[in-house]
Tab-separated table of C-alpha atoms in Angstrom:
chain	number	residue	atom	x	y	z
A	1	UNK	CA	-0.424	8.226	-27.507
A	2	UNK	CA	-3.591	7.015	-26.028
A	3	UNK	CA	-5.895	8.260	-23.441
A	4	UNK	CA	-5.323	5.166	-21.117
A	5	UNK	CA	-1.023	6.217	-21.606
A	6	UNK	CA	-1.338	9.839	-20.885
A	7	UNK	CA	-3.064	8.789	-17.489
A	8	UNK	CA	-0.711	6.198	-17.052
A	9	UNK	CA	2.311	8.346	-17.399
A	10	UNK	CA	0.700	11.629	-15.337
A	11	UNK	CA	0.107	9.045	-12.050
A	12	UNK	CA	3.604	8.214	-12.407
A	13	UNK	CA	4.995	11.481	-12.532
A	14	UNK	CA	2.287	12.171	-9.748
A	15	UNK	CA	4.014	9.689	-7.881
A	16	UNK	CA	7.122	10.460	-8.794
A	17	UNK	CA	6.714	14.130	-7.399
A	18	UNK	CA	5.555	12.714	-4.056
A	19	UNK	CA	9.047	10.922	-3.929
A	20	UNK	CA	11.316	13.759	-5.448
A	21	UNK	CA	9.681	17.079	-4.349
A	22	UNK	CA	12.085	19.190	-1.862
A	23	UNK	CA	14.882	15.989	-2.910
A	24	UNK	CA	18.327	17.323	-4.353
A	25	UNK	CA	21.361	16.118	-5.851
A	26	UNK	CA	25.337	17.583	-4.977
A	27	UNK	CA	26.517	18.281	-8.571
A	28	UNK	CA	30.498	18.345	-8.896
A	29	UNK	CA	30.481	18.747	-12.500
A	30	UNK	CA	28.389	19.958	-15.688
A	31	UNK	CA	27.700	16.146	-16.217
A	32	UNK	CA	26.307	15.838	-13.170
A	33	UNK	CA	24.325	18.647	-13.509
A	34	UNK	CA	23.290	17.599	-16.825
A	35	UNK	CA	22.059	14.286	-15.544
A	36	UNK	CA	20.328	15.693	-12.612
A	37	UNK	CA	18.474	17.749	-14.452
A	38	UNK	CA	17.643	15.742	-17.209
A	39	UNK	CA	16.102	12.336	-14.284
A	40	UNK	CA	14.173	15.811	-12.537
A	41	UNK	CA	12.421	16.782	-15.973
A	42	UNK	CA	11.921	13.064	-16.862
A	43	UNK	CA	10.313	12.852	-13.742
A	44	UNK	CA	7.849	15.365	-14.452
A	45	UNK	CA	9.739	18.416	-12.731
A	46	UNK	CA	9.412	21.643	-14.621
A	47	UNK	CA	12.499	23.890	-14.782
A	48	UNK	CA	11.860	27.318	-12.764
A	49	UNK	CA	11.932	30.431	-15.295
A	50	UNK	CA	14.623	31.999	-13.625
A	51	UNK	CA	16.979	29.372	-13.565
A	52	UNK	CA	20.849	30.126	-14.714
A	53	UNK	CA	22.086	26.518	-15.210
A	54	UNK	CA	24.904	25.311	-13.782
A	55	UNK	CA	27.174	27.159	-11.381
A	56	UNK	CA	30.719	25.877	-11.297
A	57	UNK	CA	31.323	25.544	-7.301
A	58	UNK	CA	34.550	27.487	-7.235
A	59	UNK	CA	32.793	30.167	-8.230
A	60	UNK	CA	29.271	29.959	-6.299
A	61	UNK	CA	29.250	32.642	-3.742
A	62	UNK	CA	26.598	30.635	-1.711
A	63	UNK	CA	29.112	26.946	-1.816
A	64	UNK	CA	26.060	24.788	-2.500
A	65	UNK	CA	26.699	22.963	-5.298
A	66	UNK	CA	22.864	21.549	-5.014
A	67	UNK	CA	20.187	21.064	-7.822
A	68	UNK	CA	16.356	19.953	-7.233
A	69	UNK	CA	12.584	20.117	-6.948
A	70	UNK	CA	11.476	22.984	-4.829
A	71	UNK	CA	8.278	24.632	-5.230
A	72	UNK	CA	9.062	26.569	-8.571
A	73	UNK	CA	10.376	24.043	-10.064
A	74	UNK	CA	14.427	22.413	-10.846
A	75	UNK	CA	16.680	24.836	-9.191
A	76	UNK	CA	19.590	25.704	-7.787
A	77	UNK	CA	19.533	25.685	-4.157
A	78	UNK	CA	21.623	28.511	-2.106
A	79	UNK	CA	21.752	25.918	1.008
A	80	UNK	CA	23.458	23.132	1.432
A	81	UNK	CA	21.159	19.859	1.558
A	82	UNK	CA	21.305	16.964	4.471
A	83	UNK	CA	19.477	13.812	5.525
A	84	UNK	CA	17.129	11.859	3.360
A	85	UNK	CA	16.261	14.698	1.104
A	86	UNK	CA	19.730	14.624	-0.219
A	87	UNK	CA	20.387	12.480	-2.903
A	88	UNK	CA	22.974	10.666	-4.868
A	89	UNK	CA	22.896	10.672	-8.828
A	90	UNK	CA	22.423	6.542	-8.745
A	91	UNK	CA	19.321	7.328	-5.861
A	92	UNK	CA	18.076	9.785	-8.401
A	93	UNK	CA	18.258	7.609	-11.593
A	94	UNK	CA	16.766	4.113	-9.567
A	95	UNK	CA	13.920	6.354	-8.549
A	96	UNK	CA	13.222	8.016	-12.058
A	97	UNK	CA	13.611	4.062	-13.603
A	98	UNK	CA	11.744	2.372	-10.905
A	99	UNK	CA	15.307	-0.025	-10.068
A	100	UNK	CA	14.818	-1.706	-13.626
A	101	UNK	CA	17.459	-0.590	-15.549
A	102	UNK	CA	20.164	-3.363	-13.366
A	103	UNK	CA	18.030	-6.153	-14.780
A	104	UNK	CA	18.154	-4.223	-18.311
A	105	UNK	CA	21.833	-3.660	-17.381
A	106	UNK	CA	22.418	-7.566	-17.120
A	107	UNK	CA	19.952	-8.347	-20.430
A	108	UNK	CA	21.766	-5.968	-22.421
A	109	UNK	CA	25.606	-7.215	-21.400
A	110	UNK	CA	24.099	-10.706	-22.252
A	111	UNK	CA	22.892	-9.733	-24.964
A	112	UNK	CA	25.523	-7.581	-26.730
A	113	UNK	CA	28.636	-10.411	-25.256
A	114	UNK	CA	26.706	-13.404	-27.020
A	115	UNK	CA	25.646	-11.222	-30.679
A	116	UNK	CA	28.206	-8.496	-31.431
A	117	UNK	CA	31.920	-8.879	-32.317
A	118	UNK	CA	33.698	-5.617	-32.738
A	119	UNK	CA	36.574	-4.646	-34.799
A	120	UNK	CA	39.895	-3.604	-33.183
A	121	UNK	CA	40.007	-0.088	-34.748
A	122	UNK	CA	36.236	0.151	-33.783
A	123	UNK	CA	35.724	3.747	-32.215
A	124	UNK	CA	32.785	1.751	-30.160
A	125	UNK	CA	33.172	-0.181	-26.844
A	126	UNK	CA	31.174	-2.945	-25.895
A	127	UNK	CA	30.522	-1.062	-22.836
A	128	UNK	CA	28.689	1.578	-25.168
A	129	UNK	CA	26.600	-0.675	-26.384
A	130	UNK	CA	25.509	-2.470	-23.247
A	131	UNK	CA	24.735	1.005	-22.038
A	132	UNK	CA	22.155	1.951	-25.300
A	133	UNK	CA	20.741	-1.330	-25.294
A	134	UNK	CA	19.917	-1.537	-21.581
A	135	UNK	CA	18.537	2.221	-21.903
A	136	UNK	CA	16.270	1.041	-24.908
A	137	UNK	CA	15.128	-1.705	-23.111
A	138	UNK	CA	14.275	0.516	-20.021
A	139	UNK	CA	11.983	3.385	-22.443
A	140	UNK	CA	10.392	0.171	-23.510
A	141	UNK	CA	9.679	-1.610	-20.638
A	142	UNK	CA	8.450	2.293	-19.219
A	143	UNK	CA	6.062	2.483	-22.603
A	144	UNK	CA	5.344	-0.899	-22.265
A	145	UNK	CA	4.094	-0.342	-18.877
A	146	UNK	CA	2.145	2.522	-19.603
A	147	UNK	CA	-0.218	0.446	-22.206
């Protein structure tokens, strides 16, 4: 990777910290928490040593099923989190993918209903494949923009 793309990407996850610091996500589920986790260190948030993972909320003692950026890094936090620093896992990802991946979304589906014919004992759904192509196209687009 170039000079130019390493600057490119670190003012992105500059900016990206500005939008997403002290932000945090409800997660239900170890998917959720998985995805959360995953948009946070994409976005250039590093994990804080500490952390434990994923707390099942049944069994949190604190009831705050909420993951984010605080000051040490992705956490778990022990309070519950309101107003416009709370987040939704869709809020998280449009923010992380700048809103492109709908346009991807609608390229791929295109895309994969016009070229691909499956088989009916295929293990694959079309909807699996709209969903790889549209998240090549968005790494692409993001390494495309960072020339």
């Amino acid at each position: 990777m170039s000079e130019q793309q390493n600057l490119t990407i670190m003012r992105r996850q500059k900016d990206l910290k500005n939008k997403l610091f002290e932000t945090a996500v409800r997660c239900e589920t170890l998917a959720d928490y998985y995805i959360v986790a995953g948009l946070y260190i994409k976005a250039g948030c590093n994990v804080w040593p500490w952390h434990k993972g994923f707390k099942e909320p049944s069994e949190d003692k604190h009831e705050a099923p909420f993951y984010g950026w605080e000051p040490e890094g992705f956490m778990k936090l022990i309070f519950p989190v309101t107003g416009d620093k709370l987040l939704t896992i869709p809020q998280l990802f449009n923010i992380v993918h700048g809103g492109a991946h709908q346009s991807h979304r609608k390229e791929a589906k295109k895309w994969v209903h016009g070229n691909v014919v499956l088989s009916e004992n295929c293990d694959i759904e079309y909807s699996d494949l709209e969903d790889s192509l549209a998240k090549l196209l968005s790494e692409a687009a993001a390494l495309g923009s960072a020339e």
